[in-house]
């Protein structure tokens, strides 16, 4: 392990028309910049999933628990069978299916849900992790400020590492041919964005997940970023649902699939706002206070071995 942390636990098949109606209801739950927590039913996500995303004390920073409503199956960390050609020890990023794999022995991999920013959609192929950082500082490039001054201008002088930094708790920096690609795999200051496209940034994970990945990958780890064609071949064709999460096209009714193939997606497009601001994040002091997690008497400390 690269650092010492503790987990802080609280003390206590339809028709086209019906599918459209269901999707429209889901759209009402979406919010700008990310999305409202999914309605998981009375039981919510399984207890072992919730446990993986509890509050973590990481040095001086208290990383808040992820709202269980964001822990939908495609977003949570899990061990899966892996059918790709990549060797064990490789990070595989699929920005089209919005998942990241850490390939393991025996045809298995750990899969993480990711958010994909605009910068994360402009890179494919091979790279290598040549720099790693804990609670990294972030500063937009001059080109980013020039091309999108409304989004990046307020941050032209950079943001120090911390809970409000869009890179989150950790960052992995991708290099190709010894040169920085400016492509990053990192945490987040807004858990609602995971699984969705965002207006800014590269590849982001829940902070709890980037901590897990960061501890597992050494410098020199190879990275493969899939093309759209590679994604379809291995994951199947995906379509963005009204809440911004990806849906396998084959899981939709045939008439809905046909409409999408004709360019007639039967729900409005999901619109992501800037994900630089943590405005929707539950990591604020107010959010921690509301959850009772800023009071040492209100939590149980469990060491991570």
PDB file of C-alpha atoms in Angstrom:
ATOM      1  CA  UNK A   1       0.000   0.000   0.000  1.00  0.00           C
ATOM      2  CA  UNK A   2       1.265   3.448  -0.897  1.00  0.00           C
ATOM      3  CA  UNK A   3      -0.291   5.184   2.109  1.00  0.00           C
ATOM      4  CA  UNK A   4      -2.249   4.697   5.309  1.00  0.00           C
ATOM      5  CA  UNK A   5      -5.993   5.186   5.308  1.00  0.00           C
ATOM      6  CA  UNK A   6      -9.002   4.270   7.409  1.00  0.00           C
ATOM      7  CA  UNK A   7     -12.627   3.772   6.466  1.00  0.00           C
ATOM      8  CA  UNK A   8     -15.079   5.775   8.567  1.00  0.00           C
ATOM      9  CA  UNK A   9     -18.350   3.915   9.051  1.00  0.00           C
ATOM     10  CA  UNK A  10     -21.464   5.676  10.398  1.00  0.00           C
ATOM     11  CA  UNK A  11     -22.458   4.425  13.830  1.00  0.00           C
ATOM     12  CA  UNK A  12     -25.864   3.566  12.690  1.00  0.00           C
ATOM     13  CA  UNK A  13     -39.113  -5.922 -22.014  1.00  0.00           C
ATOM     14  CA  UNK A  14     -41.543  -3.142 -22.849  1.00  0.00           C
ATOM     15  CA  UNK A  15     -42.952  -1.656 -26.032  1.00  0.00           C
ATOM     16  CA  UNK A  16     -41.513   1.449 -27.659  1.00  0.00           C
ATOM     17  CA  UNK A  17     -44.167   3.650 -26.009  1.00  0.00           C
ATOM     18  CA  UNK A  18     -43.776   2.129 -22.549  1.00  0.00           C
ATOM     19  CA  UNK A  19     -39.986   2.169 -22.870  1.00  0.00           C
ATOM     20  CA  UNK A  20     -40.150   5.863 -23.730  1.00  0.00           C
ATOM     21  CA  UNK A  21     -42.351   6.493 -20.715  1.00  0.00           C
ATOM     22  CA  UNK A  22     -39.920   4.696 -18.427  1.00  0.00           C
ATOM     23  CA  UNK A  23     -36.995   6.582 -19.906  1.00  0.00           C
ATOM     24  CA  UNK A  24     -38.842   9.882 -19.476  1.00  0.00           C
ATOM     25  CA  UNK A  25     -39.392   9.124 -15.801  1.00  0.00           C
ATOM     26  CA  UNK A  26     -35.681   8.436 -15.465  1.00  0.00           C
ATOM     27  CA  UNK A  27     -34.943  11.748 -17.153  1.00  0.00           C
ATOM     28  CA  UNK A  28     -36.896  13.597 -14.486  1.00  0.00           C
ATOM     29  CA  UNK A  29     -34.379  12.262 -11.959  1.00  0.00           C
ATOM     30  CA  UNK A  30     -31.388  13.694 -13.837  1.00  0.00           C
ATOM     31  CA  UNK A  31     -29.700  16.925 -12.802  1.00  0.00           C
ATOM     32  CA  UNK A  32     -27.204  19.133 -14.586  1.00  0.00           C
ATOM     33  CA  UNK A  33     -23.540  18.219 -14.272  1.00  0.00           C
ATOM     34  CA  UNK A  34     -24.252  14.697 -13.150  1.00  0.00           C
ATOM     35  CA  UNK A  35     -27.488  13.038 -12.230  1.00  0.00           C
ATOM     36  CA  UNK A  36     -29.782  12.432  -9.323  1.00  0.00           C
ATOM     37  CA  UNK A  37     -29.191   9.216  -7.393  1.00  0.00           C
ATOM     38  CA  UNK A  38     -30.925   6.258  -9.001  1.00  0.00           C
ATOM     39  CA  UNK A  39     -33.948   4.806  -7.253  1.00  0.00           C
ATOM     40  CA  UNK A  40     -32.541   1.467  -6.122  1.00  0.00           C
ATOM     41  CA  UNK A  41     -35.669   0.036  -4.507  1.00  0.00           C
ATOM     42  CA  UNK A  42     -36.224  -0.589  -0.799  1.00  0.00           C
ATOM     43  CA  UNK A  43     -33.010  -2.537  -0.283  1.00  0.00           C
ATOM     44  CA  UNK A  44     -30.646  -0.340  -2.286  1.00  0.00           C
ATOM     45  CA  UNK A  45     -27.278  -1.675  -3.457  1.00  0.00           C
ATOM     46  CA  UNK A  46     -25.929  -4.774  -1.650  1.00  0.00           C
ATOM     47  CA  UNK A  47     -24.267  -4.104   1.723  1.00  0.00           C
ATOM     48  CA  UNK A  48     -20.847  -5.221   0.463  1.00  0.00           C
ATOM     49  CA  UNK A  49     -21.054  -2.601  -2.317  1.00  0.00           C
ATOM     50  CA  UNK A  50     -22.038   0.166   0.086  1.00  0.00           C
ATOM     51  CA  UNK A  51     -19.159  -0.897   2.358  1.00  0.00           C
ATOM     52  CA  UNK A  52     -16.628  -0.370  -0.454  1.00  0.00           C
ATOM     53  CA  UNK A  53     -17.733   3.245  -0.801  1.00  0.00           C
ATOM     54  CA  UNK A  54     -17.851   4.368   2.813  1.00  0.00           C
ATOM     55  CA  UNK A  55     -16.144   7.505   4.106  1.00  0.00           C
ATOM     56  CA  UNK A  56     -12.350   7.216   4.028  1.00  0.00           C
ATOM     57  CA  UNK A  57      -9.856   9.195   6.081  1.00  0.00           C
ATOM     58  CA  UNK A  58      -6.880   9.763   3.787  1.00  0.00           C
ATOM     59  CA  UNK A  59      -4.256  11.761   5.644  1.00  0.00           C
ATOM     60  CA  UNK A  60      -5.708  15.174   6.359  1.00  0.00           C
ATOM     61  CA  UNK A  61      -8.670  14.676   4.025  1.00  0.00           C
ATOM     62  CA  UNK A  62     -11.990  13.014   4.812  1.00  0.00           C
ATOM     63  CA  UNK A  63     -13.336  11.522   1.585  1.00  0.00           C
ATOM     64  CA  UNK A  64     -17.129  11.325   1.889  1.00  0.00           C
ATOM     65  CA  UNK A  65     -19.102   8.164   1.301  1.00  0.00           C
ATOM     66  CA  UNK A  66     -20.651   7.816  -2.142  1.00  0.00           C
ATOM     67  CA  UNK A  67     -24.404   8.297  -2.159  1.00  0.00           C
ATOM     68  CA  UNK A  68     -25.792   4.743  -2.579  1.00  0.00           C
ATOM     69  CA  UNK A  69     -28.033   6.021  -5.368  1.00  0.00           C
ATOM     70  CA  UNK A  70     -24.944   6.450  -7.554  1.00  0.00           C
ATOM     71  CA  UNK A  71     -23.834   2.843  -6.957  1.00  0.00           C
ATOM     72  CA  UNK A  72     -25.669   1.365  -9.920  1.00  0.00           C
ATOM     73  CA  UNK A  73     -24.261  -1.972 -11.166  1.00  0.00           C
ATOM     74  CA  UNK A  74     -22.311  -0.562 -14.117  1.00  0.00           C
ATOM     75  CA  UNK A  75     -20.551   1.978 -11.876  1.00  0.00           C
ATOM     76  CA  UNK A  76     -19.302  -0.128  -8.983  1.00  0.00           C
ATOM     77  CA  UNK A  77     -15.945  -1.846  -8.649  1.00  0.00           C
ATOM     78  CA  UNK A  78     -16.201  -5.575  -9.326  1.00  0.00           C
ATOM     79  CA  UNK A  79     -14.249  -8.581 -10.535  1.00  0.00           C
ATOM     80  CA  UNK A  80     -15.393  -9.738 -13.975  1.00  0.00           C
ATOM     81  CA  UNK A  81     -14.365 -12.112 -16.737  1.00  0.00           C
ATOM     82  CA  UNK A  82     -12.220 -10.355 -19.316  1.00  0.00           C
ATOM     83  CA  UNK A  83     -12.399 -11.224 -23.012  1.00  0.00           C
ATOM     84  CA  UNK A  84      -9.936  -8.678 -24.394  1.00  0.00           C
ATOM     85  CA  UNK A  85      -6.482  -9.400 -25.834  1.00  0.00           C
ATOM     86  CA  UNK A  86      -4.617  -7.327 -23.240  1.00  0.00           C
ATOM     87  CA  UNK A  87      -2.002  -8.796 -20.908  1.00  0.00           C
ATOM     88  CA  UNK A  88      -2.359  -8.959 -17.120  1.00  0.00           C
ATOM     89  CA  UNK A  89      -1.161  -5.763 -15.481  1.00  0.00           C
ATOM     90  CA  UNK A  90      -2.641  -3.551 -18.226  1.00  0.00           C
ATOM     91  CA  UNK A  91      -5.131  -0.746 -17.630  1.00  0.00           C
ATOM     92  CA  UNK A  92      -7.755  -0.729 -20.382  1.00  0.00           C
ATOM     93  CA  UNK A  93      -9.923   2.367 -20.736  1.00  0.00           C
ATOM     94  CA  UNK A  94     -13.143   2.141 -22.720  1.00  0.00           C
ATOM     95  CA  UNK A  95     -14.465   5.716 -22.963  1.00  0.00           C
ATOM     96  CA  UNK A  96     -17.409   4.573 -25.094  1.00  0.00           C
ATOM     97  CA  UNK A  97     -18.810   1.982 -22.665  1.00  0.00           C
ATOM     98  CA  UNK A  98     -17.510   4.179 -19.782  1.00  0.00           C
ATOM     99  CA  UNK A  99     -15.647   1.459 -17.966  1.00  0.00           C
ATOM    100  CA  UNK A 100     -12.016   0.887 -17.019  1.00  0.00           C
ATOM    101  CA  UNK A 101     -10.432  -2.542 -16.565  1.00  0.00           C
ATOM    102  CA  UNK A 102      -7.346  -3.564 -14.642  1.00  0.00           C
ATOM    103  CA  UNK A 103      -6.481  -6.869 -16.318  1.00  0.00           C
ATOM    104  CA  UNK A 104      -5.546  -9.761 -14.036  1.00  0.00           C
ATOM    105  CA  UNK A 105      -4.383 -13.355 -14.421  1.00  0.00           C
ATOM    106  CA  UNK A 106      -6.720 -16.169 -15.417  1.00  0.00           C
ATOM    107  CA  UNK A 107      -8.927 -14.226 -17.793  1.00  0.00           C
ATOM    108  CA  UNK A 108     -10.232 -11.910 -15.073  1.00  0.00           C
ATOM    109  CA  UNK A 109     -10.171  -8.158 -14.470  1.00  0.00           C
ATOM    110  CA  UNK A 110     -11.304  -5.551 -11.989  1.00  0.00           C
ATOM    111  CA  UNK A 111     -13.819  -3.250 -13.654  1.00  0.00           C
ATOM    112  CA  UNK A 112     -14.467   0.321 -12.541  1.00  0.00           C
ATOM    113  CA  UNK A 113     -17.149   2.736 -13.692  1.00  0.00           C
ATOM    114  CA  UNK A 114     -15.795   5.988 -15.115  1.00  0.00           C
ATOM    115  CA  UNK A 115     -16.888   9.424 -16.211  1.00  0.00           C
ATOM    116  CA  UNK A 116     -15.487  10.668 -19.503  1.00  0.00           C
ATOM    117  CA  UNK A 117     -14.742  14.337 -20.039  1.00  0.00           C
ATOM    118  CA  UNK A 118     -14.186  16.120 -23.308  1.00  0.00           C
ATOM    119  CA  UNK A 119     -10.408  15.683 -23.091  1.00  0.00           C
ATOM    120  CA  UNK A 120     -10.948  11.975 -22.381  1.00  0.00           C
ATOM    121  CA  UNK A 121     -12.598  11.485 -25.768  1.00  0.00           C
ATOM    122  CA  UNK A 122      -9.644  12.686 -27.810  1.00  0.00           C
ATOM    123  CA  UNK A 123      -7.072   9.965 -27.175  1.00  0.00           C
ATOM    124  CA  UNK A 124      -6.779   6.315 -28.241  1.00  0.00           C
ATOM    125  CA  UNK A 125      -4.078   3.686 -28.372  1.00  0.00           C
ATOM    126  CA  UNK A 126      -1.175   2.794 -26.096  1.00  0.00           C
ATOM    127  CA  UNK A 127       0.460   4.781 -23.311  1.00  0.00           C
ATOM    128  CA  UNK A 128       2.274   4.161 -20.048  1.00  0.00           C
ATOM    129  CA  UNK A 129       1.856   5.475 -16.498  1.00  0.00           C
ATOM    130  CA  UNK A 130       4.957   7.603 -15.963  1.00  0.00           C
ATOM    131  CA  UNK A 131       3.810   9.791 -13.098  1.00  0.00           C
ATOM    132  CA  UNK A 132       1.521   9.312 -10.104  1.00  0.00           C
ATOM    133  CA  UNK A 133       0.314  11.907  -7.609  1.00  0.00           C
ATOM    134  CA  UNK A 134      -1.626  11.997  -4.352  1.00  0.00           C
ATOM    135  CA  UNK A 135      -4.084  14.880  -3.996  1.00  0.00           C
ATOM    136  CA  UNK A 136      -2.663  16.454  -7.154  1.00  0.00           C
ATOM    137  CA  UNK A 137      -2.690  20.104  -8.068  1.00  0.00           C
ATOM    138  CA  UNK A 138      -4.600  20.905 -11.239  1.00  0.00           C
ATOM    139  CA  UNK A 139      -4.227  23.740 -13.723  1.00  0.00           C
ATOM    140  CA  UNK A 140      -5.864  24.015 -17.154  1.00  0.00           C
ATOM    141  CA  UNK A 141      -3.564  24.432 -20.117  1.00  0.00           C
ATOM    142  CA  UNK A 142      -3.379  27.774 -21.919  1.00  0.00           C
ATOM    143  CA  UNK A 143      -5.196  26.198 -24.859  1.00  0.00           C
ATOM    144  CA  UNK A 144      -8.044  25.036 -22.607  1.00  0.00           C
ATOM    145  CA  UNK A 145      -8.439  28.546 -21.187  1.00  0.00           C
ATOM    146  CA  UNK A 146      -8.308  30.083 -24.660  1.00  0.00           C
ATOM    147  CA  UNK A 147     -10.836  27.727 -26.266  1.00  0.00           C
ATOM    148  CA  UNK A 148     -13.304  27.644 -23.365  1.00  0.00           C
ATOM    149  CA  UNK A 149     -12.720  30.706 -21.166  1.00  0.00           C
ATOM    150  CA  UNK A 150     -16.071  30.446 -19.389  1.00  0.00           C
ATOM    151  CA  UNK A 151     -15.291  26.963 -18.078  1.00  0.00           C
ATOM    152  CA  UNK A 152     -11.549  27.199 -17.503  1.00  0.00           C
ATOM    153  CA  UNK A 153     -10.897  30.916 -17.078  1.00  0.00           C
ATOM    154  CA  UNK A 154     -11.735  31.047 -13.358  1.00  0.00           C
ATOM    155  CA  UNK A 155      -9.155  28.307 -12.760  1.00  0.00           C
ATOM    156  CA  UNK A 156      -6.331  29.660 -14.951  1.00  0.00           C
ATOM    157  CA  UNK A 157      -4.022  29.927 -11.921  1.00  0.00           C
ATOM    158  CA  UNK A 158      -4.707  26.366 -10.825  1.00  0.00           C
ATOM    159  CA  UNK A 159      -6.288  24.633  -7.855  1.00  0.00           C
ATOM    160  CA  UNK A 160      -4.342  23.054  -5.016  1.00  0.00           C
ATOM    161  CA  UNK A 161      -5.029  19.441  -4.120  1.00  0.00           C
ATOM    162  CA  UNK A 162      -8.054  18.813  -1.928  1.00  0.00           C
ATOM    163  CA  UNK A 163     -11.687  17.774  -1.867  1.00  0.00           C
ATOM    164  CA  UNK A 164     -12.716  20.592  -4.232  1.00  0.00           C
ATOM    165  CA  UNK A 165     -10.057  19.756  -6.828  1.00  0.00           C
ATOM    166  CA  UNK A 166     -11.545  18.074  -9.934  1.00  0.00           C
ATOM    167  CA  UNK A 167      -8.670  15.548 -10.029  1.00  0.00           C
ATOM    168  CA  UNK A 168      -9.794  14.135  -6.718  1.00  0.00           C
ATOM    169  CA  UNK A 169      -7.655  12.021  -4.406  1.00  0.00           C
ATOM    170  CA  UNK A 170      -5.177  10.573  -6.912  1.00  0.00           C
ATOM    171  CA  UNK A 171      -4.042  10.986 -10.501  1.00  0.00           C
ATOM    172  CA  UNK A 172      -2.248   8.720 -12.956  1.00  0.00           C
ATOM    173  CA  UNK A 173      -0.486  10.548 -15.791  1.00  0.00           C
ATOM    174  CA  UNK A 174      -0.197   8.913 -19.201  1.00  0.00           C
ATOM    175  CA  UNK A 175       2.913   9.313 -21.322  1.00  0.00           C
ATOM    176  CA  UNK A 176       3.705   8.163 -24.848  1.00  0.00           C
ATOM    177  CA  UNK A 177       7.227   8.101 -26.239  1.00  0.00           C
ATOM    178  CA  UNK A 178       8.466   9.789 -23.065  1.00  0.00           C
ATOM    179  CA  UNK A 179       6.156  12.774 -23.509  1.00  0.00           C
ATOM    180  CA  UNK A 180       3.129  13.775 -21.445  1.00  0.00           C
ATOM    181  CA  UNK A 181      -0.107  13.117 -23.340  1.00  0.00           C
ATOM    182  CA  UNK A 182      -2.115  15.359 -20.966  1.00  0.00           C
ATOM    183  CA  UNK A 183      -4.429  12.375 -20.575  1.00  0.00           C
ATOM    184  CA  UNK A 184      -5.202  11.558 -16.940  1.00  0.00           C
ATOM    185  CA  UNK A 185      -6.941   8.853 -14.955  1.00  0.00           C
ATOM    186  CA  UNK A 186      -8.026  10.443 -11.702  1.00  0.00           C
ATOM    187  CA  UNK A 187     -10.575  10.794  -8.912  1.00  0.00           C
ATOM    188  CA  UNK A 188     -13.413  13.286  -8.728  1.00  0.00           C
ATOM    189  CA  UNK A 189     -14.931  16.055  -6.653  1.00  0.00           C
ATOM    190  CA  UNK A 190     -18.425  15.085  -7.836  1.00  0.00           C
ATOM    191  CA  UNK A 191     -19.600  11.489  -7.486  1.00  0.00           C
ATOM    192  CA  UNK A 192     -22.745  12.176  -9.511  1.00  0.00           C
ATOM    193  CA  UNK A 193     -20.699  12.317 -12.723  1.00  0.00           C
ATOM    194  CA  UNK A 194     -19.485   8.705 -12.659  1.00  0.00           C
ATOM    195  CA  UNK A 195     -20.906   6.707 -15.552  1.00  0.00           C
ATOM    196  CA  UNK A 196     -21.694   9.852 -17.498  1.00  0.00           C
ATOM    197  CA  UNK A 197     -20.096  12.177 -20.029  1.00  0.00           C
ATOM    198  CA  UNK A 198     -18.899  15.470 -18.596  1.00  0.00           C
ATOM    199  CA  UNK A 199     -18.061  18.760 -20.241  1.00  0.00           C
ATOM    200  CA  UNK A 200     -14.476  18.817 -18.977  1.00  0.00           C
ATOM    201  CA  UNK A 201     -11.747  16.492 -17.778  1.00  0.00           C
ATOM    202  CA  UNK A 202     -10.276  13.139 -18.767  1.00  0.00           C
ATOM    203  CA  UNK A 203     -11.136   9.817 -17.110  1.00  0.00           C
ATOM    204  CA  UNK A 204     -12.477  10.024 -13.570  1.00  0.00           C
ATOM    205  CA  UNK A 205     -13.390   7.390 -11.007  1.00  0.00           C
ATOM    206  CA  UNK A 206     -15.033   7.504  -7.608  1.00  0.00           C
ATOM    207  CA  UNK A 207     -12.337   8.576  -5.151  1.00  0.00           C
ATOM    208  CA  UNK A 208     -12.651   5.213  -3.417  1.00  0.00           C
ATOM    209  CA  UNK A 209     -11.927   3.509  -6.735  1.00  0.00           C
ATOM    210  CA  UNK A 210      -8.948   5.641  -7.718  1.00  0.00           C
ATOM    211  CA  UNK A 211      -7.463   4.882  -4.290  1.00  0.00           C
ATOM    212  CA  UNK A 212      -7.854   1.168  -5.033  1.00  0.00           C
ATOM    213  CA  UNK A 213      -6.393   1.424  -8.543  1.00  0.00           C
ATOM    214  CA  UNK A 214      -3.559   3.716  -7.467  1.00  0.00           C
ATOM    215  CA  UNK A 215      -2.437   1.208  -4.839  1.00  0.00           C
ATOM    216  CA  UNK A 216      -2.311  -1.574  -7.433  1.00  0.00           C
ATOM    217  CA  UNK A 217      -0.479  -0.004 -10.366  1.00  0.00           C
ATOM    218  CA  UNK A 218       3.257   0.819 -10.359  1.00  0.00           C
ATOM    219  CA  UNK A 219       5.013   3.316 -12.559  1.00  0.00           C
ATOM    220  CA  UNK A 220       5.480   1.825 -15.990  1.00  0.00           C
ATOM    221  CA  UNK A 221       2.023   0.227 -16.098  1.00  0.00           C
ATOM    222  CA  UNK A 222       0.830  -0.039 -19.715  1.00  0.00           C
ATOM    223  CA  UNK A 223      -2.476   1.576 -20.668  1.00  0.00           C
ATOM    224  CA  UNK A 224      -4.703   0.867 -23.665  1.00  0.00           C
ATOM    225  CA  UNK A 225      -7.487   3.279 -24.625  1.00  0.00           C
ATOM    226  CA  UNK A 226      -9.999   1.632 -26.918  1.00  0.00           C
ATOM    227  CA  UNK A 227     -11.351   3.032 -30.144  1.00  0.00           C
ATOM    228  CA  UNK A 228     -15.095   3.009 -30.794  1.00  0.00           C
ATOM    229  CA  UNK A 229     -14.681   0.009 -33.087  1.00  0.00           C
ATOM    230  CA  UNK A 230     -12.783  -1.923 -30.403  1.00  0.00           C
ATOM    231  CA  UNK A 231     -15.419  -1.017 -27.831  1.00  0.00           C
ATOM    232  CA  UNK A 232     -18.296  -2.279 -29.980  1.00  0.00           C
ATOM    233  CA  UNK A 233     -16.431  -5.511 -30.757  1.00  0.00           C
ATOM    234  CA  UNK A 234     -15.814  -6.274 -27.076  1.00  0.00           C
ATOM    235  CA  UNK A 235     -18.669  -4.586 -25.204  1.00  0.00           C
ATOM    236  CA  UNK A 236     -21.406  -4.435 -27.819  1.00  0.00           C
ATOM    237  CA  UNK A 237     -23.000  -1.242 -29.055  1.00  0.00           C
ATOM    238  CA  UNK A 238     -24.019   1.128 -26.266  1.00  0.00           C
ATOM    239  CA  UNK A 239     -26.366   4.090 -26.226  1.00  0.00           C
ATOM    240  CA  UNK A 240     -26.614   6.911 -23.718  1.00  0.00           C
ATOM    241  CA  UNK A 241     -29.862   6.808 -21.763  1.00  0.00           C
ATOM    242  CA  UNK A 242     -31.870   9.849 -20.679  1.00  0.00           C
ATOM    243  CA  UNK A 243     -30.083   9.924 -17.307  1.00  0.00           C
ATOM    244  CA  UNK A 244     -26.676   9.983 -19.002  1.00  0.00           C
ATOM    245  CA  UNK A 245     -25.751   6.378 -18.177  1.00  0.00           C
ATOM    246  CA  UNK A 246     -24.861   3.895 -20.902  1.00  0.00           C
ATOM    247  CA  UNK A 247     -27.339   1.190 -21.942  1.00  0.00           C
ATOM    248  CA  UNK A 248     -26.578  -1.849 -24.151  1.00  0.00           C
ATOM    249  CA  UNK A 249     -28.446  -1.207 -27.374  1.00  0.00           C
ATOM    250  CA  UNK A 250     -29.401  -4.878 -27.581  1.00  0.00           C
ATOM    251  CA  UNK A 251     -31.259  -4.609 -24.252  1.00  0.00           C
ATOM    252  CA  UNK A 252     -33.823  -2.211 -25.717  1.00  0.00           C
ATOM    253  CA  UNK A 253     -36.992  -3.267 -27.593  1.00  0.00           C
ATOM    254  CA  UNK A 254     -36.524  -3.828 -31.309  1.00  0.00           C
ATOM    255  CA  UNK A 255     -38.604  -0.791 -32.292  1.00  0.00           C
ATOM    256  CA  UNK A 256     -36.504   1.426 -30.015  1.00  0.00           C
ATOM    257  CA  UNK A 257     -33.313  -0.013 -31.526  1.00  0.00           C
ATOM    258  CA  UNK A 258     -34.648   0.678 -35.017  1.00  0.00           C
ATOM    259  CA  UNK A 259     -35.539   4.258 -34.108  1.00  0.00           C
ATOM    260  CA  UNK A 260     -32.049   4.862 -32.695  1.00  0.00           C
ATOM    261  CA  UNK A 261     -30.477   3.337 -35.822  1.00  0.00           C
ATOM    262  CA  UNK A 262     -32.447   5.884 -37.852  1.00  0.00           C
ATOM    263  CA  UNK A 263     -31.120   8.720 -35.691  1.00  0.00           C
ATOM    264  CA  UNK A 264     -34.364   9.129 -33.723  1.00  0.00           C
ATOM    265  CA  UNK A 265     -33.400   8.611 -30.104  1.00  0.00           C
ATOM    266  CA  UNK A 266     -36.722   8.613 -28.227  1.00  0.00           C
ATOM    267  CA  UNK A 267     -35.594  10.827 -25.363  1.00  0.00           C
ATOM    268  CA  UNK A 268     -33.864  14.186 -25.094  1.00  0.00           C
ATOM    269  CA  UNK A 269     -30.059  14.112 -24.961  1.00  0.00           C
ATOM    270  CA  UNK A 270     -28.454  14.306 -21.545  1.00  0.00           C
ATOM    271  CA  UNK A 271     -26.694  17.655 -21.129  1.00  0.00           C
ATOM    272  CA  UNK A 272     -23.689  17.747 -18.821  1.00  0.00           C
ATOM    273  CA  UNK A 273     -22.624  20.983 -17.198  1.00  0.00           C
ATOM    274  CA  UNK A 274     -19.075  21.762 -16.164  1.00  0.00           C
ATOM    275  CA  UNK A 275     -17.737  19.087 -13.867  1.00  0.00           C
ATOM    276  CA  UNK A 276     -14.921  21.247 -12.535  1.00  0.00           C
ATOM    277  CA  UNK A 277     -17.105  22.749  -9.829  1.00  0.00           C
ATOM    278  CA  UNK A 278     -17.988  20.488  -6.901  1.00  0.00           C
ATOM    279  CA  UNK A 279     -21.393  22.149  -6.604  1.00  0.00           C
ATOM    280  CA  UNK A 280     -23.208  18.808  -6.753  1.00  0.00           C
ATOM    281  CA  UNK A 281     -20.622  17.013  -4.648  1.00  0.00           C
ATOM    282  CA  UNK A 282     -21.424  15.556  -1.248  1.00  0.00           C
ATOM    283  CA  UNK A 283     -17.841  16.293  -0.239  1.00  0.00           C
ATOM    284  CA  UNK A 284     -18.520  19.762   1.119  1.00  0.00           C
ATOM    285  CA  UNK A 285     -18.285  20.591   4.794  1.00  0.00           C
ATOM    286  CA  UNK A 286     -22.044  21.089   4.783  1.00  0.00           C
ATOM    287  CA  UNK A 287     -22.562  17.668   3.273  1.00  0.00           C
ATOM    288  CA  UNK A 288     -20.326  16.011   5.836  1.00  0.00           C
ATOM    289  CA  UNK A 289     -22.113  17.815   8.648  1.00  0.00           C
ATOM    290  CA  UNK A 290     -25.511  16.759   7.306  1.00  0.00           C
ATOM    291  CA  UNK A 291     -24.327  13.143   7.248  1.00  0.00           C
ATOM    292  CA  UNK A 292     -22.895  13.395  10.743  1.00  0.00           C
ATOM    293  CA  UNK A 293     -19.433  12.516   9.441  1.00  0.00           C
ATOM    294  CA  UNK A 294     -17.470  15.521  10.663  1.00  0.00           C
ATOM    295  CA  UNK A 295     -17.992  14.555  14.302  1.00  0.00           C
ATOM    296  CA  UNK A 296     -15.374  12.021  15.472  1.00  0.00           C
ATOM    297  CA  UNK A 297     -17.875  10.694  18.009  1.00  0.00           C
ATOM    298  CA  UNK A 298     -20.284   9.769  15.227  1.00  0.00           C
ATOM    299  CA  UNK A 299     -18.037   7.342  13.365  1.00  0.00           C
ATOM    300  CA  UNK A 300     -16.258   4.065  13.922  1.00  0.00           C
ATOM    301  CA  UNK A 301     -12.692   3.839  12.627  1.00  0.00           C
ATOM    302  CA  UNK A 302     -11.837   0.640  10.759  1.00  0.00           C
ATOM    303  CA  UNK A 303      -8.188   0.255   9.631  1.00  0.00           C
ATOM    304  CA  UNK A 304      -7.507  -0.805   6.043  1.00  0.00           C
ATOM    305  CA  UNK A 305      -5.032  -3.678   6.050  1.00  0.00           C
TER     306      UNK A 305
END
